[in-house]
Coordinates of C-alpha atoms in Angstrom, one line a residue:
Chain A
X1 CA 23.2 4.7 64.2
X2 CA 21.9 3.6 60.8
X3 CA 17.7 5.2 60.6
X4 CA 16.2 2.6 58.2
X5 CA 13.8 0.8 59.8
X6 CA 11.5 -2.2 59.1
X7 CA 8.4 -2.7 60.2
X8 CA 8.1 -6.0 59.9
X9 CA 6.8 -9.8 61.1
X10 CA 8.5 -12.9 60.8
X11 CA 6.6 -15.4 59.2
X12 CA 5.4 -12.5 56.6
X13 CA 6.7 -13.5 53.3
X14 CA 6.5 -9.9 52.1
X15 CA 8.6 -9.0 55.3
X16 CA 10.9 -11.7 54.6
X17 CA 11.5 -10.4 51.0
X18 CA 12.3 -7.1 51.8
X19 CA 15.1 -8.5 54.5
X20 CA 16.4 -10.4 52.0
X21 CA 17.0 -7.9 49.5
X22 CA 18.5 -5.6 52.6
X23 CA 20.9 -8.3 53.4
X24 CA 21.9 -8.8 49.8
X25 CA 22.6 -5.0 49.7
X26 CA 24.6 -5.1 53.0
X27 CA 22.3 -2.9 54.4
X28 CA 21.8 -2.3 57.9
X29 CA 18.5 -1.6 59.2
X30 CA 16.7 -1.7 62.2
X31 CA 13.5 -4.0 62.5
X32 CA 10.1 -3.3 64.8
X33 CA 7.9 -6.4 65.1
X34 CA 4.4 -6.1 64.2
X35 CA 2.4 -9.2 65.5
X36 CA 0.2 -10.0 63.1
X37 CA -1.8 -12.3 65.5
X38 CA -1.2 -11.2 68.8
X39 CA -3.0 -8.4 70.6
X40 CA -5.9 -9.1 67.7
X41 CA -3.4 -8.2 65.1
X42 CA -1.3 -5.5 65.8
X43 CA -0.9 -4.2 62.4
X44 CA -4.5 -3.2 62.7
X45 CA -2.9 -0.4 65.5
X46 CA -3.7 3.3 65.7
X47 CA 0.0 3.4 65.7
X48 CA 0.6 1.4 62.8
X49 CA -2.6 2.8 60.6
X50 CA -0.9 6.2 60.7
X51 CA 2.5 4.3 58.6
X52 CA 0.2 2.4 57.1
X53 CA -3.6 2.6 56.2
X54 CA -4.1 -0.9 54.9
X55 CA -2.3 -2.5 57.6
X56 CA 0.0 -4.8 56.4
X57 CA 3.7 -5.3 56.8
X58 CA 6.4 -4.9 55.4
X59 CA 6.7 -1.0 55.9
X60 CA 10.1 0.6 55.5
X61 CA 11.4 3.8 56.7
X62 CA 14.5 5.7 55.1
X63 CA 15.3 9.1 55.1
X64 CA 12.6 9.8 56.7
X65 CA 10.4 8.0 53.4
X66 CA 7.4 5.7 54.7
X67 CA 7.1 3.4 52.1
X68 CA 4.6 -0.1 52.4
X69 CA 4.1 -2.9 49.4
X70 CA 7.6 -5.2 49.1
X71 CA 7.7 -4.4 45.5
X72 CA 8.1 -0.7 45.9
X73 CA 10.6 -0.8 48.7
X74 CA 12.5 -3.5 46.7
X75 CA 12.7 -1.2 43.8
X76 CA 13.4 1.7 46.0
X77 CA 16.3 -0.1 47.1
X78 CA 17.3 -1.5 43.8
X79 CA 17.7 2.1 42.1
X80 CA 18.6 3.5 45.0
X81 CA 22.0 0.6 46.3
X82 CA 23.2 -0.4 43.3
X83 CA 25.2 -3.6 44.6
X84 CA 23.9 -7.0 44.4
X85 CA 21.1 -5.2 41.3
X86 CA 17.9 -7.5 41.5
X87 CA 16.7 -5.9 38.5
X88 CA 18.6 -5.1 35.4
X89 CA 18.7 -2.0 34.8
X90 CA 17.6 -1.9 31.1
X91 CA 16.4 -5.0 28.3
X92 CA 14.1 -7.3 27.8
X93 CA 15.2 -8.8 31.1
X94 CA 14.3 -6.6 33.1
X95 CA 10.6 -7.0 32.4
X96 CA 10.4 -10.3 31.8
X97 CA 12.4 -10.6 35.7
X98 CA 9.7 -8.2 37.1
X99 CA 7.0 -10.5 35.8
X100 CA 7.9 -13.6 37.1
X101 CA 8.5 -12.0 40.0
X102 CA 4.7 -10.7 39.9
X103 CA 3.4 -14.1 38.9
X104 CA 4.5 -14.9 42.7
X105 CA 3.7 -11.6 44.8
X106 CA 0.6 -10.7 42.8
X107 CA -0.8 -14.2 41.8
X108 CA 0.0 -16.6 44.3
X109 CA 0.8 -14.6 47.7
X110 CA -2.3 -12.4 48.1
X111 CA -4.5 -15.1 47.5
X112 CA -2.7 -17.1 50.7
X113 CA -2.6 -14.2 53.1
X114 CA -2.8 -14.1 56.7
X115 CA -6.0 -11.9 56.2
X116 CA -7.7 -14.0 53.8
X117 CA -7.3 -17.5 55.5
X118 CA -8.9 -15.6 58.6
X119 CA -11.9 -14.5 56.2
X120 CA -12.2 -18.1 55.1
X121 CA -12.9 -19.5 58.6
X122 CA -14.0 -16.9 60.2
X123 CA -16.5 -15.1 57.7
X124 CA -17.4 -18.2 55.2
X125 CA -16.9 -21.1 58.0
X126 CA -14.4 -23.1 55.6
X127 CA -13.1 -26.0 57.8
X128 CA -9.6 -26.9 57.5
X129 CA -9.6 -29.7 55.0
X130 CA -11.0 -27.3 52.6
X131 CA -8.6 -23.9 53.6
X132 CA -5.7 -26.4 53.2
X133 CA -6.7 -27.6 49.8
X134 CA -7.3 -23.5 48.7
X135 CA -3.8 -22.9 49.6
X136 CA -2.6 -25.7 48.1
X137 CA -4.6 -25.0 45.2
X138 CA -3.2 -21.5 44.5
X139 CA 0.4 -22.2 45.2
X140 CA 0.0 -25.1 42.8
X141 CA -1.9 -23.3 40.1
X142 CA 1.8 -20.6 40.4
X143 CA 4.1 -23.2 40.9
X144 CA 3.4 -25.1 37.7
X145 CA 3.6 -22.3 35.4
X146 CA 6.6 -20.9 37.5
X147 CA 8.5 -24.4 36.9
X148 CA 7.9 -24.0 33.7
X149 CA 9.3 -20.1 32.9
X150 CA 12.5 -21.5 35.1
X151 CA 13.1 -24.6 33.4
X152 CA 13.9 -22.7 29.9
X153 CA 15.8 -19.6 32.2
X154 CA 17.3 -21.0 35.2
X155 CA 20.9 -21.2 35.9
X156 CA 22.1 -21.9 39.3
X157 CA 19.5 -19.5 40.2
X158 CA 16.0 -18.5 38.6
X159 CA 17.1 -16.5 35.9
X160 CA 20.9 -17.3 35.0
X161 CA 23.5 -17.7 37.6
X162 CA 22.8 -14.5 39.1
X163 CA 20.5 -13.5 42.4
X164 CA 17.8 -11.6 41.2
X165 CA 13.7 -10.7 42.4
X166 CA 12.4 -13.6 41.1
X167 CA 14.8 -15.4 43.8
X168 CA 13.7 -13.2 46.0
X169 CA 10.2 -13.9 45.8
X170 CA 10.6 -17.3 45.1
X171 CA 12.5 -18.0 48.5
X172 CA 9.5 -16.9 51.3
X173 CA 7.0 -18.6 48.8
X174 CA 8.5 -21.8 49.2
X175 CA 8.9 -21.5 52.6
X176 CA 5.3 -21.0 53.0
X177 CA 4.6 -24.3 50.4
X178 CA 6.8 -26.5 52.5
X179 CA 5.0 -24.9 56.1
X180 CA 1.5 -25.7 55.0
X181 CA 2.9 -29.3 53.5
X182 CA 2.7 -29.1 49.6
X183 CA 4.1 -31.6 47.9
X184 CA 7.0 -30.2 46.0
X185 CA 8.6 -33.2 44.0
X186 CA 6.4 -32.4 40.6
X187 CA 8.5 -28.8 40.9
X188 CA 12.4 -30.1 40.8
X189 CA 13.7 -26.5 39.0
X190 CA 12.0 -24.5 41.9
X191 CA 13.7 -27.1 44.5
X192 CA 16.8 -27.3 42.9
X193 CA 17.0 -23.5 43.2
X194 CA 15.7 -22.9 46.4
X195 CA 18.8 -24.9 47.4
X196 CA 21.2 -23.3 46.0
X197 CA 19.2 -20.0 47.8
X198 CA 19.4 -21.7 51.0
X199 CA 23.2 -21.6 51.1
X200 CA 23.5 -17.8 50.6
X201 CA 24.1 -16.2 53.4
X202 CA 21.9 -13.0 52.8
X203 CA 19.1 -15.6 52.4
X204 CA 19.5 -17.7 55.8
X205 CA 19.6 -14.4 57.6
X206 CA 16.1 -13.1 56.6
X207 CA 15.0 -16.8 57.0
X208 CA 11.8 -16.5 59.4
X209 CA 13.7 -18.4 62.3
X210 CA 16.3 -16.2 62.5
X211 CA 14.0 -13.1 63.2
X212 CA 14.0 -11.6 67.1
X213 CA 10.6 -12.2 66.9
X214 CA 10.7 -15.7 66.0
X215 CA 8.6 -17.8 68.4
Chain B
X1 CA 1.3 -2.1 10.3
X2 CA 2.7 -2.0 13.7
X3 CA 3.1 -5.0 15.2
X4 CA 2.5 -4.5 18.8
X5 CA -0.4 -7.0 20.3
X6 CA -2.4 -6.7 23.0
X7 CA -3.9 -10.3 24.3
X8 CA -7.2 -8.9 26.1
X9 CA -10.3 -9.6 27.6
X10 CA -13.0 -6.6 27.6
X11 CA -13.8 -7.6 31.2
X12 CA -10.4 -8.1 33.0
X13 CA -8.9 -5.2 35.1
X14 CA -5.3 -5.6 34.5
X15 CA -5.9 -5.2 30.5
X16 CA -8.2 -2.3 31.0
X17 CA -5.0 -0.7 32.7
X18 CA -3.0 -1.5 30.2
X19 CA -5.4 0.0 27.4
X20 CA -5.2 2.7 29.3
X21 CA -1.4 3.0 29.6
X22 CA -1.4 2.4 25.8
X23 CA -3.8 5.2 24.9
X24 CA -2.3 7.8 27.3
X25 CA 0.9 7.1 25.3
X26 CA -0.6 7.4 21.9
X27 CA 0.8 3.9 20.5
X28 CA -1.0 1.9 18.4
X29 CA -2.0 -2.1 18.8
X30 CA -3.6 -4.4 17.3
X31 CA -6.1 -6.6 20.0
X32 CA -6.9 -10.2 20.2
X33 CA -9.4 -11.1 22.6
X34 CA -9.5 -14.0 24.9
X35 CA -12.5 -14.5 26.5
X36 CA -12.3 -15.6 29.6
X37 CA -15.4 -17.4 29.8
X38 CA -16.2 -19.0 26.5
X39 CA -15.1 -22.3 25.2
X40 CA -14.6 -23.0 29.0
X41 CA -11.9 -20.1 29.5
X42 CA -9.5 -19.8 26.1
X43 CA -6.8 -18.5 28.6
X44 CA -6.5 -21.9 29.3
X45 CA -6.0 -23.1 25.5
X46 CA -3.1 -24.5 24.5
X47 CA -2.1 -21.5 22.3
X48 CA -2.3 -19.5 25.0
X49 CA -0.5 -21.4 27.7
X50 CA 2.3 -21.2 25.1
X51 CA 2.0 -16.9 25.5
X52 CA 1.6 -17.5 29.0
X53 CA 1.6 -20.5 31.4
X54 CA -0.2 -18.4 33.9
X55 CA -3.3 -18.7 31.4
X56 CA -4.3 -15.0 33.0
X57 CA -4.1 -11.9 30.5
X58 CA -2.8 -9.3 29.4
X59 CA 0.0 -10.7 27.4
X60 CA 1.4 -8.3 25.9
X61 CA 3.9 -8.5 22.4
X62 CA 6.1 -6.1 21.1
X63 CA 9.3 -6.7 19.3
X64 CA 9.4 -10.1 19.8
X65 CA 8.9 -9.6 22.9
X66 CA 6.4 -11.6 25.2
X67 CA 5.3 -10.4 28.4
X68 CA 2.7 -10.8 30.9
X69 CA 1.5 -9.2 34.4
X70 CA 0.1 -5.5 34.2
X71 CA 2.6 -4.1 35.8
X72 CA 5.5 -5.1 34.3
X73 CA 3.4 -4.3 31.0
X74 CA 3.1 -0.7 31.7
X75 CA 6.6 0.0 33.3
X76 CA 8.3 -1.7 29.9
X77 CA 6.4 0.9 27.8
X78 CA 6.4 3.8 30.7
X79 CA 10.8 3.5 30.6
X80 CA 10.3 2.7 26.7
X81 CA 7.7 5.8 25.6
X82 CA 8.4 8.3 27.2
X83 CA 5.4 10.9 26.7
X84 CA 2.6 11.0 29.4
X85 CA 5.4 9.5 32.0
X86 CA 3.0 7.0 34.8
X87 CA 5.7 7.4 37.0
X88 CA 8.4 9.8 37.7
X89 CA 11.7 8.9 36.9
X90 CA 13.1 9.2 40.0
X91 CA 12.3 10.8 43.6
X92 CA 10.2 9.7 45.9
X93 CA 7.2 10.1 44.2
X94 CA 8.3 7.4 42.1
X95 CA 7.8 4.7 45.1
X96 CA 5.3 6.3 46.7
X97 CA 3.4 6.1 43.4
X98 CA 4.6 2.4 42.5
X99 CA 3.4 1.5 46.0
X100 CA -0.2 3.2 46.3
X101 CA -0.3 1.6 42.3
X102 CA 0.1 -2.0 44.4
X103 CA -2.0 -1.2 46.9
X104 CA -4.7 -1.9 44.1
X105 CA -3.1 -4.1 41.9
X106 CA -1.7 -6.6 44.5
X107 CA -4.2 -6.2 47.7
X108 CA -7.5 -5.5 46.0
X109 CA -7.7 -7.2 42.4
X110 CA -5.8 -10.8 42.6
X111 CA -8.6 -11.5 45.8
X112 CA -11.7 -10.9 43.4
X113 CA -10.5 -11.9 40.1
X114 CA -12.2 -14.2 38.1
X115 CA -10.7 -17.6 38.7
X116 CA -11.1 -16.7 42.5
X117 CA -15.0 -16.1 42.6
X118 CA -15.5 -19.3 40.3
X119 CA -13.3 -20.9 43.1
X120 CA -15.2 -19.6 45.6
X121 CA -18.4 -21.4 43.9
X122 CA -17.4 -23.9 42.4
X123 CA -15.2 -25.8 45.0
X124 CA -16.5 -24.0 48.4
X125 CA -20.0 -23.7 47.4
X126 CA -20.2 -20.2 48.6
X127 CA -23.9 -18.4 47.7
X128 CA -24.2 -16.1 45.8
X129 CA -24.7 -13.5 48.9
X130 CA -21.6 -14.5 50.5
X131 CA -19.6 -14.3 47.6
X132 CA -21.1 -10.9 46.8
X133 CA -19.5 -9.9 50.7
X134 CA -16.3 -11.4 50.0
X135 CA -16.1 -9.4 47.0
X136 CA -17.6 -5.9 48.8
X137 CA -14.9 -6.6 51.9
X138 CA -11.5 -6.5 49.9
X139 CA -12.8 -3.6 47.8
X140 CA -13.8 -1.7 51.1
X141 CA -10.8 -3.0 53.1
X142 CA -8.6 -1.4 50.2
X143 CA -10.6 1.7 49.4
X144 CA -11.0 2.9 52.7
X145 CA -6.8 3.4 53.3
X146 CA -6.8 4.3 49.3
X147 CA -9.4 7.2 49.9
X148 CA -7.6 8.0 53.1
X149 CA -4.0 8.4 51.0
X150 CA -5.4 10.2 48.1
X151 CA -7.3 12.7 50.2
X152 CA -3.7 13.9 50.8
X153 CA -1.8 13.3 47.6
X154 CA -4.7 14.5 45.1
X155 CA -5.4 17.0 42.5
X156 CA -7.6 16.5 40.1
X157 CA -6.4 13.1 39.8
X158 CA -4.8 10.7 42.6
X159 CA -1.5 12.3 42.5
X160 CA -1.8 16.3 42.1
X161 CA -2.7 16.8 38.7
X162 CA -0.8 14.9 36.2
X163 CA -2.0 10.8 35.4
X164 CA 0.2 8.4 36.8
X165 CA -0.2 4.7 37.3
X166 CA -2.1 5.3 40.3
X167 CA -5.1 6.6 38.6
X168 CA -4.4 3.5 35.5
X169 CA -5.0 0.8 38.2
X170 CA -8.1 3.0 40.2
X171 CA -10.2 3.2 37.3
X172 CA -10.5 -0.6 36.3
X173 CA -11.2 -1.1 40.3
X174 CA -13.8 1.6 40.3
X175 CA -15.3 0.3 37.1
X176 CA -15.5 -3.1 38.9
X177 CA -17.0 -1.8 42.3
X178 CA -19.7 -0.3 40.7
X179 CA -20.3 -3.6 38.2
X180 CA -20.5 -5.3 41.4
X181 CA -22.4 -2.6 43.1
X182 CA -20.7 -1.7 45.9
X183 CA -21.6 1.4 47.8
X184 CA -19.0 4.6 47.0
X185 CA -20.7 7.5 49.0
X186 CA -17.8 6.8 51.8
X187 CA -15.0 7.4 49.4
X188 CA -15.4 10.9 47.8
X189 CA -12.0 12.0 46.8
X190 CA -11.8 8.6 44.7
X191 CA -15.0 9.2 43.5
X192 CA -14.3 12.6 42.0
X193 CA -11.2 11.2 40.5
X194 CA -12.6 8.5 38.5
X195 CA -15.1 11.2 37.7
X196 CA -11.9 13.4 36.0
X197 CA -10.7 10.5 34.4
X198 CA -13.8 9.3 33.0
X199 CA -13.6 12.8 30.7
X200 CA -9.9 11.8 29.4
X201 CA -10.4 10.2 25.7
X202 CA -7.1 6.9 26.8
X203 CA -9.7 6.0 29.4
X204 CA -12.7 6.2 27.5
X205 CA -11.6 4.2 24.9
X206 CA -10.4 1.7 27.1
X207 CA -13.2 1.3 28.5
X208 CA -14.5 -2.4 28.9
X209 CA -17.8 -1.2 26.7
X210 CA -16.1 -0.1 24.1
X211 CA -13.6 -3.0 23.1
X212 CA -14.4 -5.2 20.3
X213 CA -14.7 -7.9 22.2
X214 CA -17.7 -6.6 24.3
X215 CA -21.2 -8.0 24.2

């Protein structure tokens, strides 16, 4: 039996990353749900501090590696399982992939965290109108300049007709748009290819739904 | 004259890293400030939106070139300049370094950035006070599993004792805690870190005091 596991969640979109750049590898792995609400948040475990101090998911064991932050596994995997490369592997295209892929992991998702919607209603009081229209806000302040970037370098995917991190990113991120109910019609490049995405089979595997710990 | 540029606000963390990564790898650059406040933000010019859509800096051009987001800044000239390597070239260090890196630049900075606290004010109407805990929890939510990690991994700097990107992301952080005057007596092994790095000249002069833009 395979020893990579995943500590993961469902409806993470860090998680989710990660599971889709494992099934684009053809990497099996074994996955261990951390419930990010249940139990008062089960990341925030003795058990789960010890693989991981800030208590977040995705963490992912291999070799007996702990590794947390999506970005670092997914390069760790990258260099590591050449197939299916998510990165190339030298030129200007490799930088300029590994910053659009930023613009969405470090500008847009942390601002739209599990952790920091909590903080908002439960530390500031921000009622729901007003959490909805932050997210929205955020996602919408990415999203433009992302439809932009992909409207001079998409293909059939975000960057040419090949899968790389940027798709990866961009895939969980719109899940999460179309789950809190942005309107996503001024963004037809990022629809467009999140279709095409939706048809890969490495892509409709990691989808949330398809998790064992999908409720 | 060399033609490398540095688009740069004296302020903002993710160009003070970059400064850094710059000056630890003795390359030369010309700097053109945009101030982040001024003129109602220049990021959001229309000369700059053509650098960047994101309207955030760095932006960073070299060779024709154009790239934004920190990270992807500094691992184009870490694979491209080799002296003063900020991250091994392979091994698990690399990740684990990469990852602790993130742990800063992804879970910590993008939550009290600019555009955030005027967010905060601006559309939520959050005081002063509250806004001043928001900003004091993500730093002490990230620190406190940062100090925890680095108590194991340090030297005299984060990671035994040769720079690497860990300790070009802590030192804009640190430098911002202590702007915003949170408390570090609970985090001593980052504390004497920062206190190494503040005697190595590529930090000290990028420092945020001692850019031209600073007032």
């Amino acid at each position: 039996m395979h020893d990579r596991i995943l500590y993961s969640y469902w409806r993470s979109s860090a998680a989710y990353r990660v599971r889709i750049a494992l099934n684009l590898k053809g990497l099996e792995y074994q996955q261990r749900s951390v419930h990010l609400v249940n139990n008062g948040g089960e990341q925030h475990s003795t058990e789960f501090k010890r693989l991981n101090p800030n208590q977040l998911v995705p963490v992912f064991v291999d070799n007996g590696m702990v590794l947390n932050q999506s970005l670092a596994i997914i390069d760790y995997l990258d260099e590591t399982y050449s197939d299916a490369l998510l990165v190339p592997k030298s030129g200007e295209a490799r930088y300029l992939i590994k910053a659009m892929a930023q613009d969405i992991a470090v500008d847009i998702h942390p601002l739209n965290n599990l952790r920091v919607l909590q903080y908002l209603s439960n530390e500031l009081h921000v009622d729901e109108d007003d959490k909805s229209a932050w997210y929205k806000h955020w996602i919408a302040t990415g999203f433009e300049a992302l439809e932009q970037r992909i409207s001079v370098t998409r293909g059939q995917y975000c960057v040419g007709n090949e899968i790389s991190l940027v798709d990866v990113c961009l895939m969980p991120q719109m899940y999460n748009a179309q789950r809190f109910g942005v309107d996503l019609t001024s963004y037809p490049n990022l629809h467009d290819v999140t279709t095409s995405l939706g048809k890969v089979r490495a892509f409709i595997q990691a989808a949330p739904e398809q998790q064992p710990d999908a409720m």
